[in-house]
């Protein structure tokens, strides 16, 4: 591990301890996800707290998450909702979804969160067919090649004033390479272009460092 990464880890640990302390439910979610063989790609505690704060600032009552993994970010988001709120989270892997369901039940969010299994580009049209109330916040953290498609669906399922959060947009700095042939980079660049050019979106993107290394996220407000 580089000295730089060690510093990033130490700073993140300090911020988490003071501002985003992890309780036993969240710690158990990480342990059980690791034990089940899920990849260690969930958000960090400070990032989870940021999602929670964004949902609270929005006054969110309905949240859509694309990419559940083990439910770690889902718990942070779910805790921002009122008791009659609703969180729909979409997960491609049935195994990941099973782990997430157990973690969410332990967190007391089983009745608040609706976990749907399957490719999001299949489950999103079915969700839209239900004509749900517009989502106040959408968190996109799934396969990056489909980022522009997820963003387009987010637009269909939100309202003026909704917030869209797109994770992992820096791609280790490769997002700046217009000639990249990497599918994740190309998908992310297409999503950034959509945010820049769509008349209903205004947004920005921020680079970050921390326990998850060098990355970043985009924020977009729907108008």
Short mmCIF file of C-alpha atoms in Angstrom, two decimals:
data_model
loop_
_atom_site.label_atom_id
_atom_site.label_comp_id
_atom_site.label_asym_id
_atom_site.label_seq_id
_atom_site.Cartn_x
_atom_site.Cartn_y
_atom_site.Cartn_z
CA UNK A 1 0.00 0.00 0.00
CA UNK A 2 1.37 3.44 -0.93
CA UNK A 3 2.02 6.18 1.60
CA UNK A 4 -0.64 8.22 -0.19
CA UNK A 5 -3.28 5.51 0.24
CA UNK A 6 -2.29 5.08 3.89
CA UNK A 7 -2.92 8.79 4.43
CA UNK A 8 -6.26 8.63 2.64
CA UNK A 9 -7.26 5.67 4.81
CA UNK A 10 -6.25 7.46 8.01
CA UNK A 11 -8.21 10.59 7.11
CA UNK A 12 -11.28 8.57 6.14
CA UNK A 13 -11.05 6.63 9.41
CA UNK A 14 -10.91 9.90 11.34
CA UNK A 15 -13.88 11.42 9.48
CA UNK A 16 -15.89 8.21 9.86
CA UNK A 17 -15.19 7.99 13.59
CA UNK A 18 -16.24 11.60 14.20
CA UNK A 19 -18.99 12.13 11.61
CA UNK A 20 -20.18 8.78 10.25
CA UNK A 21 -19.74 6.19 12.99
CA UNK A 22 -20.56 2.65 11.89
CA UNK A 23 -22.93 0.84 14.24
CA UNK A 24 -23.11 -2.93 14.66
CA UNK A 25 -25.78 -3.27 11.97
CA UNK A 26 -23.58 -1.62 9.34
CA UNK A 27 -20.49 -3.49 10.54
CA UNK A 28 -22.38 -6.79 10.31
CA UNK A 29 -23.52 -5.87 6.81
CA UNK A 30 -19.89 -5.50 5.72
CA UNK A 31 -18.83 -8.72 7.48
CA UNK A 32 -21.67 -10.80 6.06
CA UNK A 33 -21.21 -9.38 2.58
CA UNK A 34 -17.51 -10.25 2.70
CA UNK A 35 -18.26 -13.73 4.05
CA UNK A 36 -20.73 -14.31 1.22
CA UNK A 37 -18.06 -13.50 -1.35
CA UNK A 38 -19.45 -10.17 -2.51
CA UNK A 39 -16.86 -7.83 -4.04
CA UNK A 40 -15.63 -5.13 -1.62
CA UNK A 41 -16.96 -2.26 -3.70
CA UNK A 42 -19.66 -0.80 -1.44
CA UNK A 43 -19.47 2.87 -0.55
CA UNK A 44 -17.39 3.91 2.44
CA UNK A 45 -18.99 5.12 5.66
CA UNK A 46 -18.40 8.83 4.88
CA UNK A 47 -19.86 8.26 1.41
CA UNK A 48 -22.85 6.47 2.91
CA UNK A 49 -23.38 9.37 5.30
CA UNK A 50 -23.24 11.76 2.34
CA UNK A 51 -25.99 9.79 0.59
CA UNK A 52 -28.06 9.89 3.76
CA UNK A 53 -27.59 13.64 4.10
CA UNK A 54 -28.48 14.23 0.45
CA UNK A 55 -31.69 12.25 0.91
CA UNK A 56 -32.51 14.23 4.06
CA UNK A 57 -31.73 17.56 2.38
CA UNK A 58 -34.07 16.50 -0.42
CA UNK A 59 -36.76 15.64 2.11
CA UNK A 60 -36.92 12.38 0.18
CA UNK A 61 -39.89 10.08 0.68
CA UNK A 62 -39.13 7.86 -2.30
CA UNK A 63 -35.69 6.64 -3.40
CA UNK A 64 -34.57 4.49 -6.33
CA UNK A 65 -31.23 2.69 -6.12
CA UNK A 66 -29.71 0.95 -9.13
CA UNK A 67 -27.16 -1.53 -7.81
CA UNK A 68 -27.86 -3.01 -4.37
CA UNK A 69 -24.82 -5.25 -3.77
CA UNK A 70 -25.10 -6.27 -0.09
CA UNK A 71 -27.37 -3.42 0.93
CA UNK A 72 -24.78 -1.23 2.68
CA UNK A 73 -25.62 1.97 0.77
CA UNK A 74 -29.29 0.92 0.88
CA UNK A 75 -29.22 1.01 4.68
CA UNK A 76 -27.70 4.49 4.75
CA UNK A 77 -30.36 5.71 2.30
CA UNK A 78 -33.20 3.86 3.99
CA UNK A 79 -32.40 5.45 7.32
CA UNK A 80 -33.05 8.86 5.76
CA UNK A 81 -36.65 7.98 4.88
CA UNK A 82 -39.75 8.54 7.02
CA UNK A 83 -41.58 5.48 8.32
CA UNK A 84 -44.01 5.62 5.39
CA UNK A 85 -41.27 6.15 2.80
CA UNK A 86 -40.30 3.75 0.03
CA UNK A 87 -36.97 2.63 -1.37
CA UNK A 88 -36.82 0.46 -4.50
CA UNK A 89 -33.41 -1.09 -5.13
CA UNK A 90 -32.46 -3.07 -8.23
CA UNK A 91 -29.86 -5.86 -8.15
CA UNK A 92 -28.69 -8.01 -11.04
CA UNK A 93 -27.36 -10.92 -8.93
CA UNK A 94 -29.82 -13.14 -7.08
CA UNK A 95 -27.04 -14.09 -4.66
CA UNK A 96 -26.25 -10.46 -3.87
CA UNK A 97 -29.96 -9.76 -3.41
CA UNK A 98 -30.31 -12.62 -0.92
CA UNK A 99 -27.45 -11.21 1.15
CA UNK A 100 -28.94 -7.73 0.94
CA UNK A 101 -32.36 -8.93 2.07
CA UNK A 102 -30.84 -10.47 5.21
CA UNK A 103 -28.86 -7.32 5.92
CA UNK A 104 -31.88 -5.08 5.40
CA UNK A 105 -34.05 -7.24 7.66
CA UNK A 106 -31.45 -7.00 10.43
CA UNK A 107 -31.43 -3.22 9.94
CA UNK A 108 -35.20 -3.09 10.44
CA UNK A 109 -35.77 -1.90 6.88
CA UNK A 110 -37.35 -5.01 5.43
CA UNK A 111 -40.78 -3.40 5.12
CA UNK A 112 -39.44 -0.13 3.74
CA UNK A 113 -37.18 -1.50 1.01
CA UNK A 114 -38.29 -3.35 -2.12
CA UNK A 115 -35.43 -5.42 -3.57
CA UNK A 116 -35.96 -6.39 -7.21
CA UNK A 117 -33.75 -8.95 -8.91
CA UNK A 118 -32.70 -8.95 -12.55
CA UNK A 119 -30.94 -6.79 -15.10
CA UNK A 120 -31.92 -3.19 -14.36
CA UNK A 121 -32.67 -2.49 -18.00
CA UNK A 122 -35.34 -5.21 -17.69
CA UNK A 123 -36.69 -4.26 -14.27
CA UNK A 124 -36.79 -0.50 -14.91
CA UNK A 125 -39.47 -0.73 -17.65
CA UNK A 126 -41.56 -2.97 -15.41
CA UNK A 127 -41.20 -0.48 -12.59
CA UNK A 128 -42.25 2.35 -14.92
CA UNK A 129 -45.30 0.33 -15.99
CA UNK A 130 -46.48 0.43 -12.37
CA UNK A 131 -46.67 4.22 -12.65
CA UNK A 132 -45.09 4.83 -9.23
CA UNK A 133 -44.95 8.29 -7.64
CA UNK A 134 -41.85 10.15 -8.87
CA UNK A 135 -38.68 9.29 -7.02
CA UNK A 136 -37.14 12.14 -5.04
CA UNK A 137 -33.62 10.73 -5.26
CA UNK A 138 -31.96 8.20 -7.55
CA UNK A 139 -28.60 6.59 -6.73
CA UNK A 140 -26.92 4.88 -9.69
CA UNK A 141 -24.10 2.50 -8.77
CA UNK A 142 -24.19 -0.42 -11.19
CA UNK A 143 -22.42 -1.53 -14.39
CA UNK A 144 -20.88 1.60 -15.85
CA UNK A 145 -21.40 0.75 -19.51
CA UNK A 146 -25.13 1.31 -19.02
CA UNK A 147 -24.81 4.58 -17.10
CA UNK A 148 -26.45 6.69 -19.84
CA UNK A 149 -29.37 4.27 -20.06
CA UNK A 150 -29.83 4.31 -16.29
CA UNK A 151 -29.73 8.10 -16.36
CA UNK A 152 -32.41 8.20 -19.05
CA UNK A 153 -34.63 5.92 -16.96
CA UNK A 154 -33.97 8.07 -13.91
CA UNK A 155 -35.30 11.05 -15.85
CA UNK A 156 -38.49 9.14 -16.67
CA UNK A 157 -39.04 8.17 -13.04
CA UNK A 158 -38.35 11.50 -11.33
CA UNK A 159 -39.85 14.99 -11.13
CA UNK A 160 -38.67 18.56 -11.23
CA UNK A 161 -36.46 19.00 -8.17
CA UNK A 162 -35.38 15.35 -7.91
CA UNK A 163 -31.70 14.57 -7.39
CA UNK A 164 -29.68 11.96 -9.28
CA UNK A 165 -26.36 10.69 -7.88
CA UNK A 166 -24.05 8.78 -10.24
CA UNK A 167 -21.17 6.97 -8.53
CA UNK A 168 -17.67 5.98 -9.70
CA UNK A 169 -17.39 8.53 -12.50
CA UNK A 170 -13.63 9.17 -12.38
CA UNK A 171 -12.57 5.65 -13.41
CA UNK A 172 -9.08 6.15 -12.02
CA UNK A 173 -8.69 9.32 -14.08
CA UNK A 174 -9.44 7.55 -17.34
CA UNK A 175 -12.72 9.42 -17.76
CA UNK A 176 -10.68 12.30 -19.19
CA UNK A 177 -9.46 10.10 -22.06
CA UNK A 178 -11.74 10.76 -25.03
CA UNK A 179 -10.08 7.93 -26.95
CA UNK A 180 -10.57 5.27 -24.28
CA UNK A 181 -11.96 1.95 -25.52
CA UNK A 182 -12.96 0.85 -22.00
CA UNK A 183 -16.71 0.25 -21.89
CA UNK A 184 -17.04 1.65 -18.37
CA UNK A 185 -15.22 4.84 -19.31
CA UNK A 186 -17.24 5.27 -22.48
CA UNK A 187 -20.51 4.69 -20.61
CA UNK A 188 -19.55 7.18 -17.94
CA UNK A 189 -18.51 9.81 -20.49
CA UNK A 190 -21.83 9.34 -22.27
CA UNK A 191 -23.66 9.90 -18.97
CA UNK A 192 -21.63 13.04 -18.25
CA UNK A 193 -22.44 14.29 -21.76
CA UNK A 194 -26.13 13.64 -21.11
CA UNK A 195 -26.00 15.65 -17.88
CA UNK A 196 -24.23 18.47 -19.72
CA UNK A 197 -26.60 18.56 -22.69
CA UNK A 198 -30.04 17.50 -21.48
CA UNK A 199 -32.39 20.48 -21.02
CA UNK A 200 -33.90 18.99 -17.85
CA UNK A 201 -30.58 18.38 -16.09
CA UNK A 202 -28.04 20.58 -14.39
CA UNK A 203 -25.14 19.00 -12.58
CA UNK A 204 -21.52 18.71 -11.63
CA UNK A 205 -18.93 16.04 -10.90
CA UNK A 206 -16.45 15.84 -8.02
CA UNK A 207 -13.21 13.88 -7.66
CA UNK A 208 -12.68 12.10 -4.34
CA UNK A 209 -9.99 10.17 -2.48
CA UNK A 210 -10.32 7.87 0.51
CA UNK A 211 -10.47 4.24 1.56
CA UNK A 212 -11.95 3.44 -1.85
CA UNK A 213 -8.99 5.01 -3.61
CA UNK A 214 -9.26 7.73 -6.25
CA UNK A 215 -12.72 8.13 -7.73
CA UNK A 216 -15.66 10.54 -7.68
CA UNK A 217 -19.35 11.07 -8.29
CA UNK A 218 -21.71 13.23 -10.33
CA UNK A 219 -24.77 15.06 -9.05
CA UNK A 220 -27.61 16.17 -11.28
CA UNK A 221 -30.81 18.06 -10.46
CA UNK A 222 -33.89 17.47 -12.56
CA UNK A 223 -35.85 20.50 -13.74
#
